[in-house]
Amino acid sequence: MNKTLQRTQQHIVILEASKIISEGLYDILYRSEINCKIDHCDTLDELFELLETKTPHILITNSMQFLNREKEIKKTRKTHPNIHIVGMDCMHMPKMNSLFDASFSLYDSEEQIIQTISKLFEKLSFAHQTKTDDDSLSDREIEVLTGIVNGHSNKEIAESLNISVHTVVTHRKNIAAKTGIRSQSGLTIYAISKEIISIDDFS
Amino acid sequence: MYGFNFKMNMHYHSKYRINPEMKMIHLLEENHLLLLMLQHFEIDFRVGDSTIAQLCKEYDISENLFIRIANLYSGVRVANNTSFSKKDVLRVINFLKNSHTYYRSDKYPQIRNFIFQLKQNHPDKELKLLEQFFDEYFAEVLEHLNYEDTIAFPYFIALLENKENTAASTNYSSDEYSEHHTDIELKLKDLKSLLLKHLKINDDWMLRRQLLFALYELEYDLYIHSLIEETILIPAGIGIENE
């Protein structure tokens, strides 16, 4: 199995009203080598509520859940382009295949189910490899960080580095994700401890 | 697997569901952090052999409310379809006030003290800055707690006691409360990241572990605190405003 698959934790949401099915799937996933955390929703509305605060990597859903709600699903797809959707088929539903990135049947073996999901993860980790593997900041990010701790606005940072404000915002997001720190004062302590700036520059 | 994964699995229904016939002492064996809940409810820790039903009767709390909050503390978020009586909501406000006391006079001062000691032991510039970071953060937290105690909670209490006048005569509303609801948890995460990922501090295991334990305990209670506000207090307030 792909190494990144075990190292980086994947976030899976199971959308399934049947307790027997969702708990069965839960156990299969936890027994497998996939390093994941799992949330569970009974209904599509519960899922939408969850998506307001979280962005899972994969959604595994009973295909019946999408019945007559294709519009909402397509909209969610647009607002959350990074979620991969796996359909669980309880019966044949050819019409909805376009909504899923992959699917398996309730009667597939444990290995088949894990394989289906692993394949998606490999695709995912390939796309995000540079992000998930390394927590050290790039040179550009260090330049942006220096601007932040010196109290410069996004616009000022953008001008001094000759990049767009949008790019600065993206760098800021990546800095927060890598360091686990969001506040300016927290980032200042980070920058000093990594000797990116010296305390004399700062005061 | 289910006990401490509470944040990850909050939509996952736990293996057992709390019912009124369970003995409190057994629930505490499963999750000792429920002691925080008892304290906020002003229930004595010496629970003896009492069941939840008996405790609720003794302390005049509805079983419905007690179980909902106990479930939150155990990582179970049950579908939000039960409604609470006015008495319940007043009880919730009292619960939240008590948790404010816990933050203000207990947990934050304890953490402050740990950071202060750490700074004394390691006269590095980073730790001086960490102390400064914490003090600014603590000041923000106090401001938020005071705001809730002096503006938000009195509003909800007035709303419960005399609904016609309050909603109409003040500009304040439950909606505004949820907007004002600042993210106190954010800087707490920054603190944890600094200690777990970045700041190099040699030795001092005991002090650092005590500090981290305190941060985790605080984070846990703050998280439940905001869930109670978001899933019980605010919906109840909006419900009365719309009546």
Coordinates of C-alpha atoms in Angstrom, one line a residue:
Chain A
M1 CA 0.0 0.0 0.0
N2 CA 1.1 3.5 -0.7
K3 CA 3.1 5.0 2.2
T4 CA 1.3 8.3 2.2
L5 CA -1.9 6.4 2.7
Q6 CA -0.8 5.2 6.1
R7 CA 1.0 8.4 7.2
T8 CA -1.5 11.1 6.5
Q9 CA -4.8 10.8 8.2
Q10 CA -7.8 10.9 5.8
H11 CA -11.1 12.2 6.8
I12 CA -14.1 10.0 5.8
V13 CA -17.8 10.8 6.2
I14 CA -20.3 7.9 6.0
L15 CA -23.8 9.0 5.0
E16 CA -26.0 6.1 5.7
A17 CA -29.2 5.8 7.8
S18 CA -28.9 2.1 8.5
K19 CA -27.0 1.5 11.7
I20 CA -26.1 -2.1 10.6
I21 CA -24.6 -0.9 7.4
S22 CA -22.8 2.2 8.8
E23 CA -21.3 0.3 11.7
G24 CA -20.2 -2.5 9.5
L25 CA -18.5 -0.1 7.2
Y26 CA -17.0 1.7 10.2
D27 CA -15.4 -1.6 11.4
I28 CA -14.1 -2.6 8.0
L29 CA -12.4 0.8 7.6
Y30 CA -10.9 0.7 11.1
R31 CA -9.6 -2.8 10.5
S32 CA -7.9 -1.8 7.3
E33 CA -4.5 -0.1 6.8
I34 CA -6.2 3.2 5.9
N35 CA -5.3 5.8 8.5
C36 CA -8.6 7.6 8.8
K37 CA -11.0 9.4 11.1
I38 CA -14.7 8.9 10.4
D39 CA -17.8 11.0 10.9
H40 CA -21.2 9.7 10.4
C41 CA -24.5 11.3 9.2
D42 CA -27.9 9.8 9.0
T43 CA -29.3 12.2 6.5
L44 CA -28.2 14.5 3.7
D45 CA -29.2 17.5 5.7
E46 CA -27.0 16.4 8.6
L47 CA -24.2 16.1 6.0
F48 CA -24.8 19.7 4.7
E49 CA -24.5 20.9 8.3
L50 CA -21.3 19.1 8.8
L51 CA -19.9 20.5 5.5
E52 CA -20.3 24.0 6.9
T53 CA -17.4 23.4 9.2
K54 CA -15.4 20.5 7.8
T55 CA -14.1 19.4 4.4
P56 CA -13.7 15.6 4.4
H57 CA -11.6 13.9 1.8
I58 CA -14.1 11.2 1.0
L59 CA -17.8 10.8 1.4
I60 CA -19.2 7.3 1.3
T61 CA -22.9 7.3 0.8
N62 CA -25.8 5.1 0.2
S63 CA -26.8 6.0 -3.4
M64 CA -30.4 6.2 -2.2
Q65 CA -29.6 9.3 -0.2
F66 CA -29.1 11.2 -3.4
L67 CA -32.5 10.2 -4.9
N68 CA -34.3 13.3 -6.2
R69 CA -31.7 15.6 -4.8
E70 CA -29.3 15.7 -7.7
K71 CA -29.3 19.5 -7.9
E72 CA -28.2 20.0 -4.4
I73 CA -25.4 17.4 -4.8
K74 CA -24.2 19.1 -8.0
K75 CA -24.1 22.4 -6.1
T76 CA -22.2 20.9 -3.2
R77 CA -19.8 19.4 -5.7
K78 CA -19.1 22.9 -6.9
T79 CA -18.7 24.4 -3.5
H80 CA -16.5 21.5 -2.3
P81 CA -14.5 20.4 -5.3
N82 CA -12.1 18.4 -3.2
I83 CA -14.5 15.9 -1.8
H84 CA -14.5 12.5 -3.5
I85 CA -17.8 10.7 -3.4
V86 CA -18.1 6.9 -3.3
G87 CA -21.5 5.4 -3.9
M88 CA -22.7 2.3 -2.1
D89 CA -25.1 0.4 -4.3
C90 CA -28.0 -1.5 -2.7
M91 CA -29.6 -1.9 -6.1
H92 CA -29.0 -1.0 -9.7
M93 CA -29.2 2.8 -10.2
P94 CA -27.5 3.6 -13.5
K95 CA -28.9 7.1 -13.7
M96 CA -26.9 8.5 -10.8
N97 CA -23.5 7.1 -11.7
S98 CA -22.4 10.6 -12.9
L99 CA -22.6 11.8 -9.3
F100 CA -20.0 9.4 -8.0
D101 CA -16.2 9.1 -8.3
A102 CA -16.3 5.5 -7.5
S103 CA -18.8 2.9 -6.2
F104 CA -19.0 -0.5 -4.6
S105 CA -21.9 -2.8 -3.9
L106 CA -23.1 -3.8 -0.4
Y107 CA -22.2 -7.4 -1.4
D108 CA -18.6 -6.7 -2.3
S109 CA -16.0 -8.4 -0.2
E110 CA -14.1 -6.5 2.4
E111 CA -11.0 -6.5 0.2
Q112 CA -12.9 -5.1 -2.8
I113 CA -14.3 -2.3 -0.7
I114 CA -11.0 -1.3 0.8
Q115 CA -9.4 -1.4 -2.7
T116 CA -12.0 0.9 -4.1
I117 CA -11.4 3.4 -1.4
S118 CA -7.6 3.0 -1.4
K119 CA -7.5 3.8 -5.1
L120 CA -9.2 7.1 -4.5
F121 CA -6.8 8.0 -1.7
E122 CA -3.9 7.3 -4.0
K123 CA -5.3 9.6 -6.5
L124 CA -5.9 12.2 -3.7
S125 CA -2.4 11.9 -2.1
F126 CA -0.8 12.2 -5.5
A127 CA -2.6 15.5 -6.0
H128 CA -1.6 16.8 -2.6
Q129 CA 1.7 15.2 -2.2
T130 CA 3.8 18.3 -1.8
K131 CA 1.4 19.7 0.7
T132 CA 1.0 16.7 3.0
D133 CA 4.6 15.6 3.1
D134 CA 6.5 18.6 4.3
D135 CA 5.7 21.0 7.0
S136 CA 8.7 23.3 6.5
L137 CA 7.9 26.7 4.9
S138 CA 9.0 27.5 1.4
D139 CA 11.2 30.6 0.7
R140 CA 8.2 32.5 -0.5
E141 CA 6.1 31.6 2.5
I142 CA 9.0 32.8 4.8
E143 CA 8.9 36.1 3.0
V144 CA 5.1 36.4 3.5
L145 CA 5.5 35.3 7.1
T146 CA 8.1 38.1 7.7
G147 CA 5.6 40.6 6.3
I148 CA 2.8 39.3 8.6
V149 CA 4.9 39.4 11.8
N150 CA 6.0 43.0 10.9
G151 CA 2.3 43.9 10.8
H152 CA 2.0 44.5 7.1
S153 CA -1.4 44.1 5.4
N154 CA -2.0 41.6 2.6
K155 CA -1.9 44.4 0.1
E156 CA 1.5 45.7 1.3
I157 CA 2.9 42.2 1.3
A158 CA 1.6 41.7 -2.2
E159 CA 3.2 44.9 -3.5
S160 CA 6.5 44.4 -1.9
L161 CA 6.8 40.8 -3.3
N162 CA 5.3 41.7 -6.6
I163 CA 2.5 39.1 -6.3
S164 CA -1.3 39.3 -6.2
V165 CA -3.2 39.7 -3.0
H166 CA -5.0 36.4 -3.8
T167 CA -1.6 34.7 -3.8
V168 CA -0.7 36.2 -0.5
V169 CA -4.0 34.9 1.0
T170 CA -3.1 31.4 -0.3
H171 CA 0.4 31.6 1.2
R172 CA -1.2 32.6 4.5
K173 CA -3.5 29.6 4.4
N174 CA -0.6 27.3 3.8
I175 CA 1.5 28.9 6.5
A176 CA -1.4 28.4 9.0
A177 CA -1.9 24.8 7.9
K178 CA 1.8 23.9 8.1
T179 CA 2.6 25.6 11.4
G180 CA -0.8 25.1 13.1
I181 CA -0.8 28.7 14.1
R182 CA -3.3 31.4 12.9
S183 CA -2.8 34.5 15.0
Q184 CA -0.3 37.1 14.2
S185 CA 1.2 37.1 17.7
G186 CA 1.5 33.3 17.6
L187 CA 3.3 33.5 14.2
T188 CA 5.7 36.0 15.7
I189 CA 6.8 33.6 18.4
Y190 CA 7.1 30.9 15.7
A191 CA 9.3 33.2 13.5
I192 CA 11.5 34.1 16.4
S193 CA 11.9 30.5 17.6
K194 CA 12.9 29.5 14.0
E195 CA 15.2 32.4 13.7
I196 CA 13.4 33.8 10.7
I197 CA 13.4 37.2 12.4
S198 CA 15.4 38.2 15.4
I199 CA 13.8 39.7 18.5
D200 CA 15.6 43.0 17.8
D201 CA 14.0 43.4 14.4
F202 CA 10.7 42.8 16.0
S203 CA 10.7 45.3 18.9
Chain B
M1 CA -11.5 4.0 20.6
Y2 CA -14.6 6.0 21.4
G3 CA -13.7 7.8 24.6
F4 CA -11.1 10.3 23.5
N5 CA -11.8 10.4 19.9
F6 CA -14.8 12.5 20.8
K7 CA -14.1 15.3 18.4
M8 CA -13.5 13.1 15.4
N9 CA -16.6 11.0 16.0
M10 CA -19.1 13.5 17.1
H11 CA -21.5 12.4 14.5
Y12 CA -20.8 8.8 15.1
H13 CA -23.3 7.3 17.6
S14 CA -21.5 5.8 20.5
K15 CA -21.7 2.2 21.4
Y16 CA -23.9 2.9 24.4
R17 CA -26.5 5.5 24.9
I18 CA -26.9 7.2 28.3
N19 CA -30.2 6.3 29.9
P20 CA -31.7 7.5 33.2
E21 CA -31.3 4.2 35.0
M22 CA -27.5 4.2 34.6
K23 CA -25.4 4.9 37.7
M24 CA -23.4 8.1 37.6
I25 CA -20.4 6.4 39.1
H26 CA -20.2 4.1 36.1
L27 CA -20.4 6.9 33.6
L28 CA -17.5 8.6 35.4
E29 CA -15.5 5.4 35.1
E30 CA -16.0 5.7 31.3
N31 CA -15.3 9.4 31.1
H32 CA -13.9 11.1 34.1
L33 CA -14.2 14.5 32.3
L34 CA -17.9 14.3 33.2
L35 CA -16.7 15.6 36.6
L36 CA -16.6 19.0 34.9
M37 CA -20.2 18.6 34.0
L38 CA -21.1 17.8 37.6
Q39 CA -19.3 20.8 38.8
H40 CA -21.0 23.1 36.3
F41 CA -24.4 21.6 37.3
E42 CA -23.4 22.1 41.0
I43 CA -23.8 18.4 41.7
D44 CA -21.6 17.1 44.5
F45 CA -18.8 14.7 43.3
R46 CA -19.8 12.2 46.0
V47 CA -22.4 10.6 43.8
G48 CA -22.6 7.4 45.7
D49 CA -24.7 4.8 44.0
S50 CA -27.2 7.3 42.6
T51 CA -28.6 6.7 39.1
I52 CA -29.0 9.7 36.8
A53 CA -32.7 9.8 37.5
Q54 CA -32.1 10.0 41.2
L55 CA -29.5 12.7 40.8
C56 CA -31.7 14.7 38.5
K57 CA -34.6 14.5 41.0
E58 CA -32.3 15.5 43.9
Y59 CA -30.9 18.5 42.1
D60 CA -34.1 19.5 40.3
I61 CA -32.7 19.1 36.7
S62 CA -34.8 17.6 33.9
E63 CA -33.5 14.2 32.8
N64 CA -33.8 15.3 29.2
L65 CA -31.4 18.2 29.7
F66 CA -28.9 16.2 31.9
I67 CA -28.7 13.4 29.3
R68 CA -28.3 15.8 26.4
I69 CA -25.4 17.5 28.0
A70 CA -23.8 14.2 29.3
N71 CA -24.0 13.0 25.7
L72 CA -22.2 16.0 24.5
Y73 CA -19.5 15.4 27.0
S74 CA -19.2 11.8 25.8
G75 CA -19.0 12.8 22.2
V76 CA -22.5 11.8 21.2
R77 CA -24.5 14.4 19.3
V78 CA -28.1 13.2 19.3
A79 CA -30.4 14.6 16.6
N80 CA -31.6 18.0 17.7
N81 CA -35.4 17.3 18.0
T82 CA -36.2 17.6 21.7
S83 CA -37.2 21.0 22.9
F84 CA -36.4 22.3 26.3
S85 CA -38.6 24.0 28.8
K86 CA -38.0 27.5 30.0
K87 CA -36.8 26.1 33.3
D88 CA -34.3 24.0 31.4
V89 CA -32.9 26.9 29.5
L90 CA -32.5 28.9 32.8
R91 CA -30.6 25.9 34.1
V92 CA -28.4 25.9 31.0
I93 CA -27.6 29.6 31.5
N94 CA -26.6 28.8 35.1
F95 CA -24.5 25.9 33.9
L96 CA -22.7 28.2 31.4
K97 CA -22.1 30.9 34.1
N98 CA -20.6 28.3 36.3
S99 CA -18.3 27.2 33.5
H100 CA -17.2 30.8 33.1
T101 CA -16.2 30.8 36.7
Y102 CA -14.2 27.7 36.0
Y103 CA -12.4 29.4 33.1
R104 CA -11.9 32.7 34.8
S105 CA -10.8 31.6 38.3
D106 CA -9.5 28.1 37.8
K107 CA -8.2 27.0 34.5
Y108 CA -6.8 30.1 32.9
P109 CA -5.0 31.2 36.1
Q110 CA -3.6 27.7 36.4
I111 CA -2.3 27.8 32.9
R112 CA -0.9 31.3 33.4
N113 CA 0.9 30.0 36.4
F114 CA 2.5 27.1 34.5
I115 CA 3.7 29.4 31.8
F116 CA 5.1 31.8 34.3
Q117 CA 7.0 29.1 36.0
L118 CA 8.3 27.8 32.7
K119 CA 9.5 31.3 31.9
Q120 CA 11.3 31.5 35.2
N121 CA 13.1 28.2 34.6
H122 CA 14.0 29.1 31.0
P123 CA 15.0 32.7 30.5
D124 CA 14.7 32.4 26.7
K125 CA 13.1 35.2 24.8
E126 CA 10.5 32.9 23.3
L127 CA 9.1 32.1 26.6
K128 CA 8.8 35.7 27.5
L129 CA 6.9 36.2 24.3
L130 CA 4.8 33.2 25.1
E131 CA 3.8 34.7 28.4
Q132 CA 2.9 37.9 26.7
F133 CA 0.9 36.0 24.1
F134 CA -1.0 34.2 26.8
D135 CA -1.7 37.4 28.8
E136 CA -3.2 39.1 25.7
Y137 CA -5.2 36.0 25.0
F138 CA -6.5 35.8 28.5
A139 CA -7.6 39.5 28.4
E140 CA -9.6 38.7 25.2
V141 CA -11.2 35.7 26.9
L142 CA -12.1 37.7 30.0
E143 CA -13.7 40.4 27.8
H144 CA -15.8 37.7 26.0
L145 CA -16.9 36.1 29.2
N146 CA -17.8 39.5 30.7
Y147 CA -19.8 40.3 27.6
E148 CA -21.8 37.0 27.9
D149 CA -22.3 37.5 31.6
T150 CA -23.4 41.1 31.4
I151 CA -25.2 41.4 28.0
A152 CA -26.0 38.0 26.5
F153 CA -27.2 36.0 29.5
P154 CA -29.3 38.8 31.0
Y155 CA -30.9 39.1 27.6
F156 CA -31.8 35.4 27.4
I157 CA -33.1 35.5 31.0
A158 CA -35.3 38.5 30.3
L159 CA -36.5 36.8 27.1
L160 CA -37.5 33.7 29.1
E161 CA -39.3 35.6 31.8
N162 CA -41.1 38.2 29.8
K163 CA -41.0 37.5 26.1
E164 CA -43.2 40.3 24.7
N165 CA -41.2 43.2 25.9
T166 CA -37.7 42.0 25.6
A167 CA -37.6 40.9 21.9
A168 CA -39.4 44.1 20.9
S169 CA -37.7 46.6 23.1
T170 CA -34.1 45.7 22.7
N171 CA -32.0 45.8 19.6
Y172 CA -30.3 42.7 20.8
S173 CA -31.1 39.2 19.5
S174 CA -30.1 35.6 19.5
D175 CA -28.7 36.0 16.0
E176 CA -26.4 38.7 17.2
Y177 CA -25.3 36.5 20.0
S178 CA -24.2 33.8 17.7
E179 CA -22.4 36.4 15.5
H180 CA -20.5 37.9 18.5
H181 CA -19.5 34.4 19.5
T182 CA -15.7 34.8 19.0
D183 CA -13.4 31.9 18.4
I184 CA -11.7 31.6 21.7
E185 CA -10.5 28.1 20.8
L186 CA -8.3 29.4 18.0
K187 CA -5.5 30.9 20.0
L188 CA -5.6 28.0 22.4
K189 CA -4.7 25.8 19.3
D190 CA -1.9 28.2 18.6
L191 CA -0.5 27.7 22.1
K192 CA -0.7 24.0 21.7
S193 CA 1.0 24.1 18.3
L194 CA 3.8 26.2 19.7
L195 CA 4.4 23.8 22.5
L196 CA 4.0 20.6 20.6
K197 CA 5.6 21.6 17.3
H198 CA 7.9 24.5 17.6
L199 CA 9.3 25.9 20.8
K200 CA 12.4 24.1 22.0
I201 CA 12.4 23.7 25.7
N202 CA 14.8 21.3 27.4
D203 CA 13.7 19.0 30.2
D204 CA 11.1 20.3 32.6
W205 CA 8.9 17.3 31.8
M206 CA 6.6 17.6 34.7
L207 CA 5.8 21.3 34.2
R208 CA 5.3 21.0 30.4
R209 CA 3.1 17.9 30.8
Q210 CA 1.0 19.7 33.4
L211 CA 0.7 22.7 31.1
L212 CA -0.4 20.5 28.2
F213 CA -2.8 18.5 30.3
A214 CA -4.4 21.8 31.4
L215 CA -4.6 23.1 27.8
Y216 CA -6.3 19.9 26.7
E217 CA -8.7 20.0 29.6
L218 CA -9.6 23.6 28.8
E219 CA -10.0 22.9 25.1
Y220 CA -12.3 20.0 25.9
D221 CA -14.6 22.1 28.1
L222 CA -14.6 25.1 25.8
Y223 CA -15.6 22.9 22.9
I224 CA -18.6 21.4 24.9
H225 CA -19.4 24.9 26.1
S226 CA -19.8 26.2 22.6
L227 CA -21.8 23.2 21.5
I228 CA -24.2 23.8 24.4
E229 CA -24.6 27.4 23.3
E230 CA -25.0 26.6 19.7
T231 CA -27.3 23.5 20.0
I232 CA -29.4 24.4 23.1
L233 CA -29.2 28.1 24.1
I234 CA -29.3 29.8 20.7
P235 CA -32.1 27.6 19.2
A236 CA -34.2 28.1 22.3
G237 CA -33.7 31.9 22.1
I238 CA -34.6 32.0 18.5
G239 CA -37.7 29.8 19.2
I240 CA -39.0 32.3 21.8
E241 CA -38.3 35.3 19.6
N242 CA -40.3 33.7 16.8
E243 CA -43.3 32.8 18.9

